[in-house]
mmCIF file of C-alpha atoms in Angstrom:
data_model
loop_
_atom_site.group_PDB
_atom_site.id
_atom_site.type_symbol
_atom_site.label_atom_id
_atom_site.label_comp_id
_atom_site.label_asym_id
_atom_site.label_seq_id
_atom_site.Cartn_x
_atom_site.Cartn_y
_atom_site.Cartn_z
ATOM 1 C CA UNK A 1 62.962 48.836 158.683
ATOM 2 C CA UNK A 2 64.499 49.193 162.126
ATOM 3 C CA UNK A 3 68.104 48.082 162.524
ATOM 4 C CA UNK A 4 68.697 45.832 165.517
ATOM 5 C CA UNK A 5 71.821 44.627 167.282
ATOM 6 C CA UNK A 6 70.624 41.862 169.557
ATOM 7 C CA UNK A 7 67.647 43.444 171.296
ATOM 8 C CA UNK A 8 68.953 47.005 170.808
ATOM 9 C CA UNK A 9 66.643 48.827 168.405
ATOM 10 C CA UNK A 10 68.562 51.585 166.631
ATOM 11 C CA UNK A 11 65.698 52.780 164.456
ATOM 12 C CA UNK A 12 65.885 53.217 160.712
ATOM 13 C CA UNK A 13 69.353 53.788 159.267
ATOM 14 C CA UNK A 14 71.262 54.650 162.451
ATOM 15 C CA UNK A 15 74.117 57.156 162.620
ATOM 16 C CA UNK A 16 76.950 55.937 164.850
ATOM 17 C CA UNK A 17 79.847 57.785 166.452
ATOM 18 C CA UNK A 18 83.169 56.065 165.809
ATOM 19 C CA UNK A 19 85.436 55.150 168.717
ATOM 20 C CA UNK A 20 88.372 57.564 168.403
ATOM 21 C CA UNK A 21 91.422 57.531 170.645
ATOM 22 C CA UNK A 22 91.766 60.750 172.693
ATOM 23 C CA UNK A 23 88.509 62.062 171.183
ATOM 24 C CA UNK A 24 85.492 59.842 171.989
ATOM 25 C CA UNK A 25 85.563 60.524 175.718
ATOM 26 C CA UNK A 26 82.464 61.342 177.804
ATOM 27 C CA UNK A 27 82.656 65.157 177.239
ATOM 28 C CA UNK A 28 82.761 64.713 173.456
ATOM 29 C CA UNK A 29 80.106 62.010 173.532
ATOM 30 C CA UNK A 30 77.837 64.367 175.503
ATOM 31 C CA UNK A 31 77.785 66.995 172.740
ATOM 32 C CA UNK A 32 77.329 64.332 170.044
ATOM 33 C CA UNK A 33 74.396 62.840 171.946
ATOM 34 C CA UNK A 34 72.809 66.287 172.111
ATOM 35 C CA UNK A 35 73.099 66.434 168.328
ATOM 36 C CA UNK A 36 71.170 63.215 167.869
ATOM 37 C CA UNK A 37 73.717 60.437 167.317
ATOM 38 C CA UNK A 38 71.971 57.043 167.512
ATOM 39 C CA UNK A 39 74.752 54.964 169.058
ATOM 40 C CA UNK A 40 78.220 55.668 170.426
ATOM 41 C CA UNK A 41 81.339 53.782 171.476
ATOM 42 C CA UNK A 42 83.997 54.515 174.054
ATOM 43 C CA UNK A 43 87.560 55.208 173.004
ATOM 44 C CA UNK A 44 89.230 51.885 172.328
ATOM 45 C CA UNK A 45 90.552 50.292 175.493
ATOM 46 C CA UNK A 46 93.623 48.087 175.784
ATOM 47 C CA UNK A 47 92.861 44.618 177.101
ATOM 48 C CA UNK A 48 96.285 44.627 178.746
ATOM 49 C CA UNK A 49 95.493 47.919 180.470
ATOM 50 C CA UNK A 50 92.207 46.589 181.843
ATOM 51 C CA UNK A 51 93.817 43.453 183.196
ATOM 52 C CA UNK A 52 96.637 45.425 184.823
ATOM 53 C CA UNK A 53 94.021 47.805 186.246
ATOM 54 C CA UNK A 54 95.786 50.772 184.598
ATOM 55 C CA UNK A 55 94.079 54.023 185.624
ATOM 56 C CA UNK A 56 93.844 55.370 182.053
ATOM 57 C CA UNK A 57 92.194 52.194 180.767
ATOM 58 C CA UNK A 58 89.803 51.977 183.726
ATOM 59 C CA UNK A 59 88.741 55.610 183.259
ATOM 60 C CA UNK A 60 87.656 54.811 179.716
ATOM 61 C CA UNK A 61 85.052 52.419 181.123
ATOM 62 C CA UNK A 62 83.068 55.398 182.465
ATOM 63 C CA UNK A 63 79.668 55.438 180.808
ATOM 64 C CA UNK A 64 76.515 57.356 181.697
ATOM 65 C CA UNK A 65 72.822 56.502 181.464
ATOM 66 C CA UNK A 66 72.044 59.303 178.983
ATOM 67 C CA UNK A 67 74.621 57.861 176.554
ATOM 68 C CA UNK A 68 72.715 54.648 175.900
ATOM 69 C CA UNK A 69 72.899 52.698 173.727
ATOM 70 C CA UNK A 70 76.685 52.652 174.062
ATOM 71 C CA UNK A 71 79.351 50.063 173.347
ATOM 72 C CA UNK A 72 82.731 49.544 174.986
ATOM 73 C CA UNK A 73 85.447 48.836 172.434
ATOM 74 C CA UNK A 74 88.475 46.753 173.344
ATOM 75 C CA UNK A 75 91.613 45.693 171.490
ATOM 76 C CA UNK A 76 94.482 43.326 172.146
ATOM 77 C CA UNK A 77 96.738 40.638 170.751
ATOM 78 C CA UNK A 78 96.263 37.842 173.298
ATOM 79 C CA UNK A 79 93.087 35.750 173.217
ATOM 80 C CA UNK A 80 93.083 35.033 176.977
ATOM 81 C CA UNK A 81 93.596 38.709 177.784
ATOM 82 C CA UNK A 82 90.752 39.709 175.474
ATOM 83 C CA UNK A 83 88.483 37.204 177.218
ATOM 84 C CA UNK A 84 89.418 38.571 180.633
ATOM 85 C CA UNK A 85 89.069 42.202 179.468
ATOM 86 C CA UNK A 86 85.601 41.389 178.115
ATOM 87 C CA UNK A 87 84.524 40.134 181.537
ATOM 88 C CA UNK A 88 85.863 43.311 183.194
ATOM 89 C CA UNK A 89 84.236 45.611 180.613
ATOM 90 C CA UNK A 90 80.903 43.785 180.829
ATOM 91 C CA UNK A 91 80.735 44.674 184.533
ATOM 92 C CA UNK A 92 80.798 48.378 183.563
ATOM 93 C CA UNK A 93 77.300 47.870 182.149
ATOM 94 C CA UNK A 94 77.502 48.827 178.456
ATOM 95 C CA UNK A 95 74.818 47.803 175.962
ATOM 96 C CA UNK A 96 77.278 45.909 173.784
ATOM 97 C CA UNK A 97 80.931 44.939 173.393
ATOM 98 C CA UNK A 98 82.928 45.891 170.306
ATOM 99 C CA UNK A 99 86.263 44.499 169.133
ATOM 100 C CA UNK A 100 88.730 46.714 167.302
ATOM 101 C CA UNK A 101 90.276 44.937 164.322
ATOM 102 C CA UNK A 102 90.760 48.168 162.419
ATOM 103 C CA UNK A 103 93.204 50.448 164.222
ATOM 104 C CA UNK A 104 96.168 51.004 161.872
ATOM 105 C CA UNK A 105 98.572 52.897 164.135
ATOM 106 C CA UNK A 106 101.970 51.333 164.738
ATOM 107 C CA UNK A 107 101.724 51.183 168.535
ATOM 108 C CA UNK A 108 98.690 48.903 168.120
ATOM 109 C CA UNK A 109 99.175 47.039 164.831
ATOM 110 C CA UNK A 110 102.867 46.296 165.372
ATOM 111 C CA UNK A 111 102.005 44.621 168.667
ATOM 112 C CA UNK A 112 99.675 42.211 166.899
ATOM 113 C CA UNK A 113 96.424 43.992 167.809
ATOM 114 C CA UNK A 114 93.886 46.101 165.869
ATOM 115 C CA UNK A 115 94.247 45.746 162.101
ATOM 116 C CA UNK A 116 97.182 43.332 162.535
ATOM 117 C CA UNK A 117 94.620 40.552 163.042
ATOM 118 C CA UNK A 118 93.638 40.958 159.375
ATOM 119 C CA UNK A 119 96.864 39.055 158.672
ATOM 120 C CA UNK A 120 95.692 36.080 160.730
ATOM 121 C CA UNK A 121 91.985 35.441 160.222
ATOM 122 C CA UNK A 122 92.081 32.124 162.104
ATOM 123 C CA UNK A 123 93.367 33.909 165.213
ATOM 124 C CA UNK A 124 90.815 36.699 164.706
ATOM 125 C CA UNK A 125 88.024 34.100 164.640
ATOM 126 C CA UNK A 126 89.301 32.395 167.818
ATOM 127 C CA UNK A 127 89.677 35.737 169.603
ATOM 128 C CA UNK A 128 86.186 36.852 168.591
ATOM 129 C CA UNK A 129 84.698 33.546 169.713
ATOM 130 C CA UNK A 130 86.379 33.944 173.113
ATOM 131 C CA UNK A 131 84.871 37.437 173.497
ATOM 132 C CA UNK A 132 81.399 36.263 172.422
ATOM 133 C CA UNK A 133 81.511 33.466 175.016
ATOM 134 C CA UNK A 134 82.789 35.777 177.769
ATOM 135 C CA UNK A 135 79.786 38.126 177.810
ATOM 136 C CA UNK A 136 75.994 38.030 177.736
ATOM 137 C CA UNK A 137 76.039 41.252 175.697
ATOM 138 C CA UNK A 138 75.847 41.469 171.902
ATOM 139 C CA UNK A 139 79.340 41.577 170.362
ATOM 140 C CA UNK A 140 80.134 43.717 167.313
ATOM 141 C CA UNK A 141 83.335 44.220 165.336
ATOM 142 C CA UNK A 142 84.990 47.134 163.559
ATOM 143 C CA UNK A 143 87.577 46.345 160.902
ATOM 144 C CA UNK A 144 89.065 47.380 157.538
ATOM 145 C CA UNK A 145 89.046 45.981 153.995
ATOM 146 C CA UNK A 146 92.266 44.079 154.626
ATOM 147 C CA UNK A 147 95.931 44.567 155.477
ATOM 148 C CA UNK A 148 96.862 45.940 152.047
ATOM 149 C CA UNK A 149 95.649 45.949 148.438
ATOM 150 C CA UNK A 150 96.773 42.341 147.952
ATOM 151 C CA UNK A 151 94.901 40.995 150.972
ATOM 152 C CA UNK A 152 91.422 42.497 150.952
ATOM 153 C CA UNK A 153 89.859 39.660 152.930
ATOM 154 C CA UNK A 154 86.959 41.412 154.654
ATOM 155 C CA UNK A 155 84.384 39.234 152.861
ATOM 156 C CA UNK A 156 85.838 36.129 154.511
ATOM 157 C CA UNK A 157 86.025 38.022 157.810
ATOM 158 C CA UNK A 158 82.332 38.983 157.609
ATOM 159 C CA UNK A 159 81.148 35.427 156.977
ATOM 160 C CA UNK A 160 83.361 33.739 159.542
ATOM 161 C CA UNK A 161 82.705 36.258 162.327
ATOM 162 C CA UNK A 162 78.956 36.144 161.713
ATOM 163 C CA UNK A 163 79.138 32.336 161.965
ATOM 164 C CA UNK A 164 80.610 32.523 165.483
ATOM 165 C CA UNK A 165 78.072 35.013 166.756
ATOM 166 C CA UNK A 166 78.911 38.671 166.162
ATOM 167 C CA UNK A 167 75.767 40.743 165.749
ATOM 168 C CA UNK A 168 76.945 43.673 163.599
ATOM 169 C CA UNK A 169 80.020 44.613 161.581
ATOM 170 C CA UNK A 170 81.412 48.069 160.828
ATOM 171 C CA UNK A 171 83.828 48.278 157.905
ATOM 172 C CA UNK A 172 86.185 51.198 157.297
ATOM 173 C CA UNK A 173 86.666 51.461 153.541
ATOM 174 C CA UNK A 174 90.474 51.476 153.626
ATOM 175 C CA UNK A 175 93.210 48.901 154.092
ATOM 176 C CA UNK A 176 95.644 49.089 156.998
ATOM 177 C CA UNK A 177 98.391 50.117 154.557
ATOM 178 C CA UNK A 178 96.376 53.197 153.572
ATOM 179 C CA UNK A 179 96.098 54.426 157.172
ATOM 180 C CA UNK A 180 93.785 57.453 156.660
ATOM 181 C CA UNK A 181 95.236 58.498 153.297
ATOM 182 C CA UNK A 182 93.612 58.369 149.877
ATOM 183 C CA UNK A 183 89.895 57.851 149.476
ATOM 184 C CA UNK A 184 87.805 55.264 151.246
ATOM 185 C CA UNK A 185 86.448 52.583 148.913
ATOM 186 C CA UNK A 186 83.031 51.272 149.894
ATOM 187 C CA UNK A 187 82.501 48.895 146.959
ATOM 188 C CA UNK A 188 83.547 45.831 148.983
ATOM 189 C CA UNK A 189 81.203 46.922 151.759
ATOM 190 C CA UNK A 190 78.350 46.788 149.234
ATOM 191 C CA UNK A 191 79.455 43.299 148.113
ATOM 192 C CA UNK A 192 79.190 42.102 151.697
ATOM 193 C CA UNK A 193 75.728 43.637 152.055
ATOM 194 C CA UNK A 194 74.663 41.800 148.892
ATOM 195 C CA UNK A 195 76.051 38.459 150.081
ATOM 196 C CA UNK A 196 72.941 36.326 150.779
ATOM 197 C CA UNK A 197 74.774 34.605 153.664
ATOM 198 C CA UNK A 198 75.176 37.873 155.582
ATOM 199 C CA UNK A 199 72.232 38.558 157.885
ATOM 200 C CA UNK A 200 73.789 40.936 160.449
ATOM 201 C CA UNK A 201 73.735 44.751 160.055
ATOM 202 C CA UNK A 202 76.661 46.151 158.066
ATOM 203 C CA UNK A 203 77.744 49.724 158.787
ATOM 204 C CA UNK A 204 79.985 51.792 156.510
ATOM 205 C CA UNK A 205 82.753 54.039 157.829
ATOM 206 C CA UNK A 206 85.314 56.335 156.225
ATOM 207 C CA UNK A 207 85.122 59.794 154.619
ATOM 208 C CA UNK A 208 81.485 60.603 155.419
ATOM 209 C CA UNK A 209 81.885 64.336 155.997
ATOM 210 C CA UNK A 210 78.749 65.841 154.449
ATOM 211 C CA UNK A 211 74.996 65.400 154.193
ATOM 212 C CA UNK A 212 75.356 64.738 150.472
ATOM 213 C CA UNK A 213 77.799 61.868 150.919
ATOM 214 C CA UNK A 214 75.662 60.295 153.629
ATOM 215 C CA UNK A 215 72.562 60.466 151.417
ATOM 216 C CA UNK A 216 74.309 59.273 148.242
ATOM 217 C CA UNK A 217 76.266 56.460 149.882
ATOM 218 C CA UNK A 218 73.215 55.224 151.766
ATOM 219 C CA UNK A 219 71.651 54.406 148.406
ATOM 220 C CA UNK A 220 74.773 53.519 146.447
ATOM 221 C CA UNK A 221 76.313 51.103 148.938
ATOM 222 C CA UNK A 222 73.110 49.692 150.491
ATOM 223 C CA UNK A 223 74.504 49.735 154.038
ATOM 224 C CA UNK A 224 72.368 49.530 157.191
ATOM 225 C CA UNK A 225 73.828 52.669 158.775
ATOM 226 C CA UNK A 226 76.832 54.959 158.804
ATOM 227 C CA UNK A 227 79.578 55.426 161.380
ATOM 228 C CA UNK A 228 81.086 58.907 161.472
ATOM 229 C CA UNK A 229 84.428 59.709 163.076
ATOM 230 C CA UNK A 230 86.691 62.604 162.173
ATOM 231 C CA UNK A 231 83.939 64.720 160.580
ATOM 232 C CA UNK A 232 82.190 64.972 163.972
ATOM 233 C CA UNK A 233 85.246 66.467 165.710
ATOM 234 C CA UNK A 234 84.313 70.088 166.371
ATOM 235 C CA UNK A 235 81.144 69.567 164.330
ATOM 236 C CA UNK A 236 78.757 67.307 166.263
ATOM 237 C CA UNK A 237 75.941 68.950 164.300
ATOM 238 C CA UNK A 238 76.703 66.584 161.413
ATOM 239 C CA UNK A 239 74.423 63.972 163.027
ATOM 240 C CA UNK A 240 71.548 66.431 163.360
ATOM 241 C CA UNK A 241 71.980 67.703 159.803
ATOM 242 C CA UNK A 242 72.105 64.253 158.185
ATOM 243 C CA UNK A 243 69.097 63.034 160.161
ATOM 244 C CA UNK A 244 67.089 66.157 159.269
ATOM 245 C CA UNK A 245 67.846 65.652 155.585
ATOM 246 C CA UNK A 246 66.816 61.989 155.726
ATOM 247 C CA UNK A 247 63.572 62.886 157.505
ATOM 248 C CA UNK A 248 62.561 65.927 155.465
ATOM 249 C CA UNK A 249 64.666 66.073 152.287
ATOM 250 C CA UNK A 250 65.635 69.589 153.325
ATOM 251 C CA UNK A 251 69.014 70.958 154.376
ATOM 252 C CA UNK A 252 69.173 72.354 157.901
ATOM 253 C CA UNK A 253 70.996 75.643 158.417
ATOM 254 C CA UNK A 254 74.413 75.208 160.019
ATOM 255 C CA UNK A 255 75.014 76.251 163.630
ATOM 256 C CA UNK A 256 75.190 79.961 164.420
ATOM 257 C CA UNK A 257 78.301 81.365 166.067
ATOM 258 C CA UNK A 258 76.319 81.525 169.317
ATOM 259 C CA UNK A 259 75.592 77.813 169.036
ATOM 260 C CA UNK A 260 79.204 76.991 168.197
ATOM 261 C CA UNK A 261 80.391 78.871 171.269
ATOM 262 C CA UNK A 262 77.679 77.353 173.448
ATOM 263 C CA UNK A 263 78.485 73.753 172.457
ATOM 264 C CA UNK A 264 82.237 74.382 172.696
ATOM 265 C CA UNK A 265 81.647 75.797 176.182
ATOM 266 C CA UNK A 266 79.564 72.761 177.178
ATOM 267 C CA UNK A 267 82.331 70.466 175.923
ATOM 268 C CA UNK A 268 84.876 72.506 177.907
ATOM 269 C CA UNK A 269 82.812 72.385 181.116
ATOM 270 C CA UNK A 270 82.216 68.626 180.791
ATOM 271 C CA UNK A 271 85.936 68.138 180.151
ATOM 272 C CA UNK A 272 86.821 69.915 183.402
ATOM 273 C CA UNK A 273 84.107 68.100 185.351
ATOM 274 C CA UNK A 274 85.268 64.666 184.149
ATOM 275 C CA UNK A 275 89.046 65.111 184.057
ATOM 276 C CA UNK A 276 89.687 67.854 186.596
ATOM 277 C CA UNK A 277 90.789 71.425 185.759
ATOM 278 C CA UNK A 278 94.390 70.818 184.712
ATOM 279 C CA UNK A 279 93.838 67.871 182.361
ATOM 280 C CA UNK A 280 90.418 69.151 181.271
ATOM 281 C CA UNK A 281 91.858 72.478 180.110
ATOM 282 C CA UNK A 282 94.843 70.839 178.443
ATOM 283 C CA UNK A 283 92.878 68.178 176.543
ATOM 284 C CA UNK A 284 90.258 70.650 175.322
ATOM 285 C CA UNK A 285 92.948 72.512 173.370
ATOM 286 C CA UNK A 286 92.829 70.093 170.469
ATOM 287 C CA UNK A 287 89.162 70.954 169.832
ATOM 288 C CA UNK A 288 89.068 74.767 169.513
ATOM 289 C CA UNK A 289 90.292 74.999 165.933
ATOM 290 C CA UNK A 290 87.618 72.513 164.835
ATOM 291 C CA UNK A 291 84.738 74.260 166.592
ATOM 292 C CA UNK A 292 85.586 77.554 164.924
ATOM 293 C CA UNK A 293 86.774 76.307 161.549
ATOM 294 C CA UNK A 294 85.949 78.724 158.736
ATOM 295 C CA UNK A 295 85.934 81.871 160.867
ATOM 296 C CA UNK A 296 88.129 84.580 159.278
ATOM 297 C CA UNK A 297 91.245 85.631 161.223
ATOM 298 C CA UNK A 298 90.484 83.259 164.073
ATOM 299 C CA UNK A 299 94.124 82.323 164.703
ATOM 300 C CA UNK A 300 94.800 84.973 167.411
ATOM 301 C CA UNK A 301 91.831 83.661 169.421
ATOM 302 C CA UNK A 302 92.934 80.086 168.946
ATOM 303 C CA UNK A 303 96.398 80.972 170.229
ATOM 304 C CA UNK A 304 94.849 82.615 173.293
ATOM 305 C CA UNK A 305 92.622 79.603 173.966
ATOM 306 C CA UNK A 306 95.400 77.011 173.692
ATOM 307 C CA UNK A 307 97.753 78.975 175.966
ATOM 308 C CA UNK A 308 95.274 80.026 178.650
ATOM 309 C CA UNK A 309 95.151 78.047 181.897
ATOM 310 C CA UNK A 310 92.493 80.010 183.785
ATOM 311 C CA UNK A 311 88.922 78.724 183.470
ATOM 312 C CA UNK A 312 87.262 82.151 183.843
ATOM 313 C CA UNK A 313 89.595 83.690 181.262
ATOM 314 C CA UNK A 314 88.779 80.921 178.764
ATOM 315 C CA UNK A 315 85.062 81.657 179.271
ATOM 316 C CA UNK A 316 85.779 85.364 178.668
ATOM 317 C CA UNK A 317 87.642 84.594 175.429
ATOM 318 C CA UNK A 318 84.694 82.486 174.244
ATOM 319 C CA UNK A 319 82.353 85.403 175.090
ATOM 320 C CA UNK A 320 84.558 87.682 172.987
ATOM 321 C CA UNK A 321 84.498 85.221 170.076
ATOM 322 C CA UNK A 322 80.693 85.076 170.204
ATOM 323 C CA UNK A 323 80.503 88.876 170.164
ATOM 324 C CA UNK A 324 83.116 89.533 167.497
ATOM 325 C CA UNK A 325 81.768 86.992 164.996
ATOM 326 C CA UNK A 326 78.075 87.472 165.750
ATOM 327 C CA UNK A 327 77.306 88.739 162.224
ATOM 328 C CA UNK A 328 79.758 86.573 160.300
ATOM 329 C CA UNK A 329 78.934 83.349 158.500
ATOM 330 C CA UNK A 330 81.722 80.759 158.753
ATOM 331 C CA UNK A 331 83.058 79.673 155.368
ATOM 332 C CA UNK A 332 83.429 76.032 154.386
ATOM 333 C CA UNK A 333 80.216 74.873 156.024
ATOM 334 C CA UNK A 334 78.681 71.421 155.837
ATOM 335 C CA UNK A 335 77.093 70.763 152.489
#
């Protein structure tokens, strides 16, 4: 059975890339797309920033044809601002609009946006309705189980948001109070899938970091697809590996050191092309450790990469890494 959001056909059991602040930018999305992700989202964008025409917020609207299908995710605390931001974002030409009701960080939640709306479902419903009416695109939502253990209200959220027109719901299996600590609990996600009133696709998110988990949880929790976030950072191959296992029942070999270097280099080059040399070099620094995780004694190379400011020298260091580790299997691979 194909999963559909509006008229967007995502195929059978789609794998989605989560919108991650300072991570899910076009350079990162490029390497994930090459690894076979089925749908992606931009980094979340502040409705206030869009309305004020802030350069950082506007830059996040950049999407490219090869990325499709892609959604723009927005967040905010004011209904009118969310409506206006939806109109602005729609003009950027995404395939869908997504609302963030899940972000737990203080700068967002303490301003009444993101997961804070889980404390005021009536306002969440009104805000969602305003977004749905402000665009011709399908609207989806990403949220959490609830604010804390005493207010796990995502079942009510799912029913009420479906009733006003959202076309898919992604649920992160933690409360806001948990942030990213502890283990994600998907049992409520399964309850929502089993609710006969729920007709829209339900995607699970949180802690999927291996082929085994993806395969087991697909069956155990009966979801329509999986959204992967942190596990894809420095390891975009997770999409390829999960899809291969679903298609064949066989485990694909992990990337060689040559492939790790090649994809890291592509990410680096795209980063410079999109952000300019200074910012591109600086913002790539957070990714090196993840691309080369599991390589023995890699720290000296990582230190060189995060300090270096010359593009050619960074390429030379990557060449050296490829040569030095050419016969070494990284430890702690995907399972």
